[in-house]
Amino acid sequence: MYLRALLAFIILVLIALSGELMAQANTQAIRGTILDADTRQPLIGATVVIAGSDPIMGATTDFDGRFIINEVPTGRVDLQIRMVGFEEQRMANLLLTSAKELVLEVRMQESVAQLKEFEVKAPERKGELRNDMATVSARRISVEETSRIAGGINDPARMVSSFPGVAGDPSGNNTVVVRGNSPKGVQWRLEGVEIPNPNHFSDDGSTGGPINVLNSDMIDDSEFYTGAFTAEYGNVYSAVFDMRLRNGNDRKREYTLKAGVLGTDLTAEGPIPGTNGGSYLANYRYSTLALLDGAGIVDYGGVPRYTDAAFKVRLPSADYGTIALYGLGGRSAIVDEDLGVKEDTLFSRAEFGSRMGVIGISHTKTLGEKSFIYTNVSMSGNGSGTDYTESPVPGETPLELRHKDDLAKWTLRLSSTVNTRINAHHKLRSGIIVSNERFRMYANSWDPDRQRMVLNLDRAGSANTMQAFTSWKWRWNEQWTLTSGVHFLYFDLNKAASVEPRLALRYQVRPDRAFTLGAGLHSKTEGLMTYLAQDVDPDGAVVRPNEGLGLTRAAHVVAGFEQQVAEDMQLKAEVYYQHLYDLPVENDPTSAFTVNNMAEWFTNKALVNAGTGYNRGVEVSLEKFFTRGYHYMVTASYSESRYKALDGAWHNSRFNLGPVGNVLAGKEWKLGPEAKDRTLMAGFRYSLQGGQYYTPIDLASSIAAGTEKEGSPAWSEKAGAVHKLDIVASYRVGRPKVSHEFKLDVQNVLNAATPVYYYYNDRTQRIDHVPQLALLPVMQYTLRF
């Protein structure tokens, strides 16, 4: 099947190449809005110039802060943005195509330097964060950057695994391990509020999945944080994905059609009639394999079926501020039948489905000349269901139920943040977040010891969470910046509360060198299933041992160094220490169990907040930004993650990976004369990460019990290091108002098969393993018009 698809892909490329003989030089418009970052008011009279243009091409913002530069040659462009009294901004290597206008929203910071017209310049740092309160362990991710990183397949969650201190899931999901923490500690956010896990085929309690629900054509630049978070981020201790939906084009209609292995989708955007600057943006995607299966083109068991959609409607008003309506949702399902090696006997059947969605409304309003308020009300929901049946005697007895679950949550969330610039040196940001979570949880599983089905979850109800924060940023001068704050968290299900001070410091020694320091306390609630899990005591009474379980807590300290090696090259290094305390561990003095070694799901073991642990490590990256047609990045990190449960011994954490490294690079070539809009891109990424720790399996005991039994010592065995080479190639061709792109992203080119996880197979009565994801070519065609 892959060979036929690859041949069809090559034919499409050849057709596009043959059509280029008639192509003309293409141009497109660059336009946008320039805003004061602290007040969200438009900046009048800011100049926007295309660097290196001759004659100079540029524009000046109008009364609404808007600008437009028409008839700009397509390709890569650099912008210089200046405004009296504000720090200059430079936006490098923006991709301008013939099919879509480049629409920007630029936020400028008031300068603390003496005001001199067009002489105020900020140290130029790649990927400047929108959240200027963030000082350490933060990275901005552009959508265009994600599209050209090998192995990224247009998914920011996969792209971040190339950052130092971040490791992906070798088995194929986009789950990430950050600085030795469990993936359960990762938080997803959209439009400034927390949302459920936005991935298809994901269990409740997990933070990843094989396919992201949110399409890359809907996303604006995102931000990723790995520790010592600013005060506005609460209920998290591992990492934060902070994503934003981009605004639709408010001047003309544009469309994007994509067809590839991972889905077929359509994106539409354009102006809303009768509004000044109003726009819409919408996307719908359906599983390509499900479409082919329905048409009879492919025919095999376990076809993944999924669909998702997203939208954003923006309605600005001069008097009432800007209102935005947004939404995101997806459903997925798969049926898997185990027919054995000969495919003639039905051993088991599993039906799994998951769903998630969020809909919200946000409002941004300036308050006087120095403040603005951002308010967001959202309703989100997620859930999953599993039916697993197996035959006690395959081929002779019918399938019998062995596991069934039905999990559902709905969350109503209100957040409001006020941002105030007292003067050029001082800024305050304060906010509240109130959440009401309703749930319905059911899980029933076969207990091999009791030889019957046992109810693990059976509860419906609600829980409330309240958070509040305040931050103060003091820019003493051009060299010293101090950010401090405090976050408060209260969870009424277990009456747990936490007050968490945060502090960060940046010392800009000179324009090309800086030192950073960050520290703070952080905490997180466990998944609802952990609190609601039930069991039966010796008297037959139902007990919920973890209803009073408290918060998991951590203290983070991070020190960093940044050096601009050249205008387009940056060296960064960070060392960190995370002290973990109040870890949930089993209430058994002989047990080494902790929830922090789980990546998803839940346990009904009796837990107490009596564990301690630590994560420590060093991270280094050298990045050559995309200039002169190429880029590269080398990252290396080494971490140690250990913990102590009630057994009193120090153990390796499951996610004590040790070394993690990446080498990636990419190159673009302009094909034909400069006026011809044809570009070839190729890149690679080689990654290495240490294996996860695991507890050895006692094979003899497992055979006797008919189910997996752990040996000892706990978490003493380490899986082998995982090596992976990914490559990506694309051909982009532009015509007036239309562009085509053909892309091939191949994961695990060498088809490495390192064991990732081990398990006991009762059918064969031996220990088997799950290997890393095999070679996977992902082809995609994109039409923009």
GROMACS .gro file of N, CA and C in nm, residues 329-398:
model
  210
  329GLY      N    1  -1.277   2.025   1.915
  329GLY     CA    2  -1.334   1.898   1.956
  329GLY      C    3  -1.288   1.785   1.866
  330GLY      N    4  -1.289   1.664   1.921
  330GLY     CA    5  -1.250   1.548   1.842
  330GLY      C    6  -1.303   1.419   1.901
  331ARG      N    7  -1.325   1.320   1.816
  331ARG     CA    8  -1.367   1.186   1.857
  331ARG      C    9  -1.280   1.085   1.784
  332SER      N   10  -1.253   0.974   1.850
  332SER     CA   11  -1.173   0.869   1.788
  332SER      C   12  -1.218   0.733   1.840
  333ALA      N   13  -1.200   0.631   1.757
  333ALA     CA   14  -1.241   0.496   1.795
  333ALA      C   15  -1.160   0.395   1.715
  334ILE      N   16  -1.139   0.279   1.776
  334ILE     CA   17  -1.068   0.171   1.708
  334ILE      C   18  -1.115   0.038   1.766
  335VAL      N   19  -1.124  -0.062   1.681
  335VAL     CA   20  -1.158  -0.198   1.721
  335VAL      C   21  -1.041  -0.288   1.684
  336ASP      N   22  -0.991  -0.362   1.780
  336ASP     CA   23  -0.874  -0.447   1.756
  336ASP      C   24  -0.908  -0.591   1.796
  337GLU      N   25  -0.892  -0.683   1.702
  337GLU     CA   26  -0.917  -0.825   1.728
  337GLU      C   27  -0.787  -0.903   1.719
  338ASP      N   28  -0.760  -0.980   1.821
  338ASP     CA   29  -0.640  -1.065   1.824
  338ASP      C   30  -0.678  -1.202   1.768
  339LEU      N   31  -0.632  -1.230   1.647
  339LEU     CA   32  -0.663  -1.356   1.578
  339LEU      C   33  -0.548  -1.455   1.581
  340GLY      N   34  -0.445  -1.425   1.658
  340GLY     CA   35  -0.332  -1.517   1.668
  340GLY      C   36  -0.242  -1.509   1.547
  341VAL      N   37  -0.136  -1.586   1.550
  341VAL     CA   38  -0.037  -1.586   1.441
  341VAL      C   39  -0.098  -1.635   1.311
  342LYS      N   40  -0.180  -1.740   1.317
  342LYS     CA   41  -0.240  -1.796   1.196
  342LYS      C   42  -0.367  -1.722   1.153
  343GLU      N   43  -0.412  -1.628   1.234
  343GLU     CA   44  -0.531  -1.548   1.207
  343GLU      C   45  -0.655  -1.635   1.182
  344ASP      N   46  -0.665  -1.743   1.259
  344ASP     CA   47  -0.782  -1.830   1.243
  344ASP      C   48  -0.856  -1.854   1.374
  345THR      N   49  -0.808  -1.792   1.484
  345THR     CA   50  -0.870  -1.811   1.614
  345THR      C   51  -0.884  -1.676   1.683
  346LEU      N   52  -1.005  -1.644   1.730
  346LEU     CA   53  -1.028  -1.517   1.798
  346LEU      C   54  -0.993  -1.532   1.947
  347PHE      N   55  -0.882  -1.468   1.985
  347PHE     CA   56  -0.839  -1.475   2.125
  347PHE      C   57  -0.906  -1.365   2.208
  348SER      N   58  -0.913  -1.243   2.153
  348SER     CA   59  -0.970  -1.132   2.229
  348SER      C   60  -1.016  -1.022   2.134
  349ARG      N   61  -1.096  -0.932   2.189
  349ARG     CA   62  -1.146  -0.820   2.111
  349ARG      C   63  -1.150  -0.697   2.203
  350ALA      N   64  -1.096  -0.586   2.152
  350ALA     CA   65  -1.094  -0.462   2.230
  350ALA      C   66  -1.157  -0.350   2.147
  351GLU      N   67  -1.252  -0.281   2.208
  351GLU     CA   68  -1.314  -0.164   2.147
  351GLU      C   69  -1.282  -0.044   2.235
  352PHE      N   70  -1.219   0.057   2.175
  352PHE     CA   71  -1.180   0.175   2.252
  352PHE      C   72  -1.222   0.302   2.178
  353GLY      N   73  -1.271   0.399   2.253
  353GLY     CA   74  -1.307   0.528   2.196
  353GLY      C   75  -1.277   0.640   2.293
  354SER      N   76  -1.242   0.755   2.241
  354SER     CA   77  -1.217   0.871   2.327
  354SER      C   78  -1.276   0.995   2.261
  355ARG      N   79  -1.295   1.098   2.342
  355ARG     CA   80  -1.354   1.222   2.293
  355ARG      C   81  -1.306   1.337   2.381
  356MET      N   82  -1.297   1.454   2.324
  356MET     CA   83  -1.266   1.575   2.399
  356MET      C   84  -1.322   1.695   2.325
  357GLY      N   85  -1.349   1.800   2.398
  357GLY     CA   86  -1.399   1.921   2.336
  357GLY      C   87  -1.391   2.037   2.431
  358VAL      N   88  -1.381   2.156   2.376
  358VAL     CA   89  -1.383   2.278   2.455
  358VAL      C   90  -1.446   2.388   2.371
  359ILE      N   91  -1.529   2.469   2.432
  359ILE     CA   92  -1.587   2.584   2.367
  359ILE      C   93  -1.580   2.700   2.465
  360GLY      N   94  -1.547   2.818   2.415
  360GLY     CA   95  -1.528   2.930   2.507
  360GLY      C   96  -1.550   3.064   2.441
  361ILE      N   97  -1.553   3.166   2.525
  361ILE     CA   98  -1.563   3.304   2.480
  361ILE      C   99  -1.466   3.387   2.562
  362SER      N  100  -1.388   3.470   2.495
  362SER     CA  101  -1.292   3.556   2.563
  362SER      C  102  -1.321   3.702   2.531
  363HIS      N  103  -1.279   3.788   2.622
  363HIS     CA  104  -1.303   3.931   2.605
  363HIS      C  105  -1.179   4.007   2.651
  364THR      N  106  -1.126   4.091   2.563
  364THR     CA  107  -1.010   4.174   2.594
  364THR      C  108  -1.054   4.320   2.589
  365LYS      N  109  -1.028   4.397   2.696
  365LYS     CA  110  -1.075   4.536   2.703
  365LYS      C  111  -0.968   4.621   2.770
  366THR      N  112  -0.934   4.732   2.707
  366THR     CA  113  -0.841   4.826   2.768
  366THR      C  114  -0.910   4.900   2.881
  367LEU      N  115  -0.834   4.926   2.987
  367LEU     CA  116  -0.885   5.000   3.103
  367LEU      C  117  -0.799   5.125   3.119
  368GLY      N  118  -0.847   5.236   3.067
  368GLY     CA  119  -0.767   5.358   3.072
  368GLY      C  120  -0.648   5.348   2.978
  369GLU      N  121  -0.540   5.415   3.015
  369GLU     CA  122  -0.422   5.421   2.928
  369GLU      C  123  -0.312   5.323   2.969
  370LYS      N  124  -0.328   5.256   3.084
  370LYS     CA  125  -0.218   5.174   3.133
  370LYS      C  126  -0.255   5.030   3.165
  371SER      N  127  -0.380   4.990   3.142
  371SER     CA  128  -0.422   4.855   3.181
  371SER      C  129  -0.512   4.792   3.077
  372PHE      N  130  -0.522   4.661   3.083
  372PHE     CA  131  -0.624   4.588   3.008
  372PHE      C  132  -0.665   4.467   3.091
  373ILE      N  133  -0.785   4.417   3.065
  373ILE     CA  134  -0.837   4.299   3.133
  373ILE      C  135  -0.871   4.193   3.029
  374TYR      N  136  -0.834   4.070   3.059
  374TYR     CA  137  -0.863   3.957   2.971
  374TYR      C  138  -0.946   3.857   3.050
  375THR      N  139  -1.067   3.830   3.002
  375THR     CA  140  -1.159   3.739   3.070
  375THR      C  141  -1.197   3.626   2.976
  376ASN      N  142  -1.203   3.505   3.031
  376ASN     CA  143  -1.231   3.387   2.950
  376ASN      C  144  -1.328   3.296   3.025
  377VAL      N  145  -1.435   3.256   2.958
  377VAL     CA  146  -1.529   3.158   3.012
  377VAL      C  147  -1.531   3.040   2.916
  378SER      N  148  -1.507   2.921   2.968
  378SER     CA  149  -1.501   2.803   2.880
  378SER      C  150  -1.575   2.685   2.942
  379MET      N  151  -1.623   2.598   2.856
  379MET     CA  152  -1.681   2.469   2.895
  379MET      C  153  -1.605   2.361   2.820
  380SER      N  154  -1.545   2.271   2.893
  380SER     CA  155  -1.468   2.164   2.829
  380SER      C  156  -1.519   2.028   2.878
  381GLY      N  157  -1.493   1.928   2.800
  381GLY     CA  158  -1.533   1.793   2.836
  381GLY      C  159  -1.441   1.692   2.772
  382ASN      N  160  -1.423   1.580   2.836
  382ASN     CA  161  -1.344   1.472   2.778
  382ASN      C  162  -1.387   1.341   2.841
  383GLY      N  163  -1.357   1.233   2.772
  383GLY     CA  164  -1.393   1.102   2.824
  383GLY      C  165  -1.341   0.992   2.734
  384SER      N  166  -1.355   0.869   2.782
  384SER     CA  167  -1.312   0.754   2.704
  384SER      C  168  -1.391   0.632   2.750
  385GLY      N  169  -1.393   0.532   2.665
  385GLY     CA  170  -1.463   0.409   2.698
  385GLY      C  171  -1.393   0.289   2.638
  386THR      N  172  -1.391   0.179   2.713
  386THR     CA  173  -1.324   0.057   2.667
  386THR      C  174  -1.412  -0.064   2.697
  387ASP      N  175  -1.421  -0.155   2.601
  387ASP     CA  176  -1.482  -0.286   2.621
  387ASP      C  177  -1.379  -0.390   2.576
  388TYR      N  178  -1.334  -0.471   2.671
  388TYR     CA  179  -1.235  -0.572   2.638
  388TYR      C  180  -1.290  -0.709   2.675
  389THR      N  181  -1.291  -0.798   2.578
  389THR     CA  182  -1.339  -0.935   2.600
  389THR      C  183  -1.234  -1.032   2.551
  390GLU      N  184  -1.229  -1.150   2.615
  390GLU     CA  185  -1.136  -1.253   2.571
  390GLU      C  186  -1.196  -1.392   2.596
  391SER      N  187  -1.142  -1.486   2.527
  391SER     CA  188  -1.191  -1.624   2.539
  391SER      C  189  -1.107  -1.701   2.640
  392PRO      N  190  -1.170  -1.760   2.741
  392PRO     CA  191  -1.093  -1.842   2.836
  392PRO      C  192  -1.021  -1.958   2.768
  393VAL      N  193  -1.090  -2.020   2.670
  393VAL     CA  194  -1.028  -2.127   2.591
  393VAL      C  195  -1.047  -2.090   2.444
  394PRO      N  196  -0.949  -2.022   2.383
  394PRO     CA  197  -0.964  -1.974   2.245
  394PRO      C  198  -1.004  -2.084   2.149
  395GLY      N  199  -1.104  -2.054   2.068
  395GLY     CA  200  -1.152  -2.148   1.969
  395GLY      C  201  -1.258  -2.242   2.022
  396GLU      N  202  -1.275  -2.246   2.155
  396GLU     CA  203  -1.372  -2.339   2.214
  396GLU      C  204  -1.480  -2.267   2.294
  397THR      N  205  -1.445  -2.158   2.362
  397THR     CA  206  -1.543  -2.086   2.443
  397THR      C  207  -1.561  -1.945   2.388
  398PRO      N  208  -1.681  -1.888   2.405
  398PRO     CA  209  -1.705  -1.753   2.354
  398PRO      C  210  -1.629  -1.649   2.435
   0.00000   0.00000   0.00000
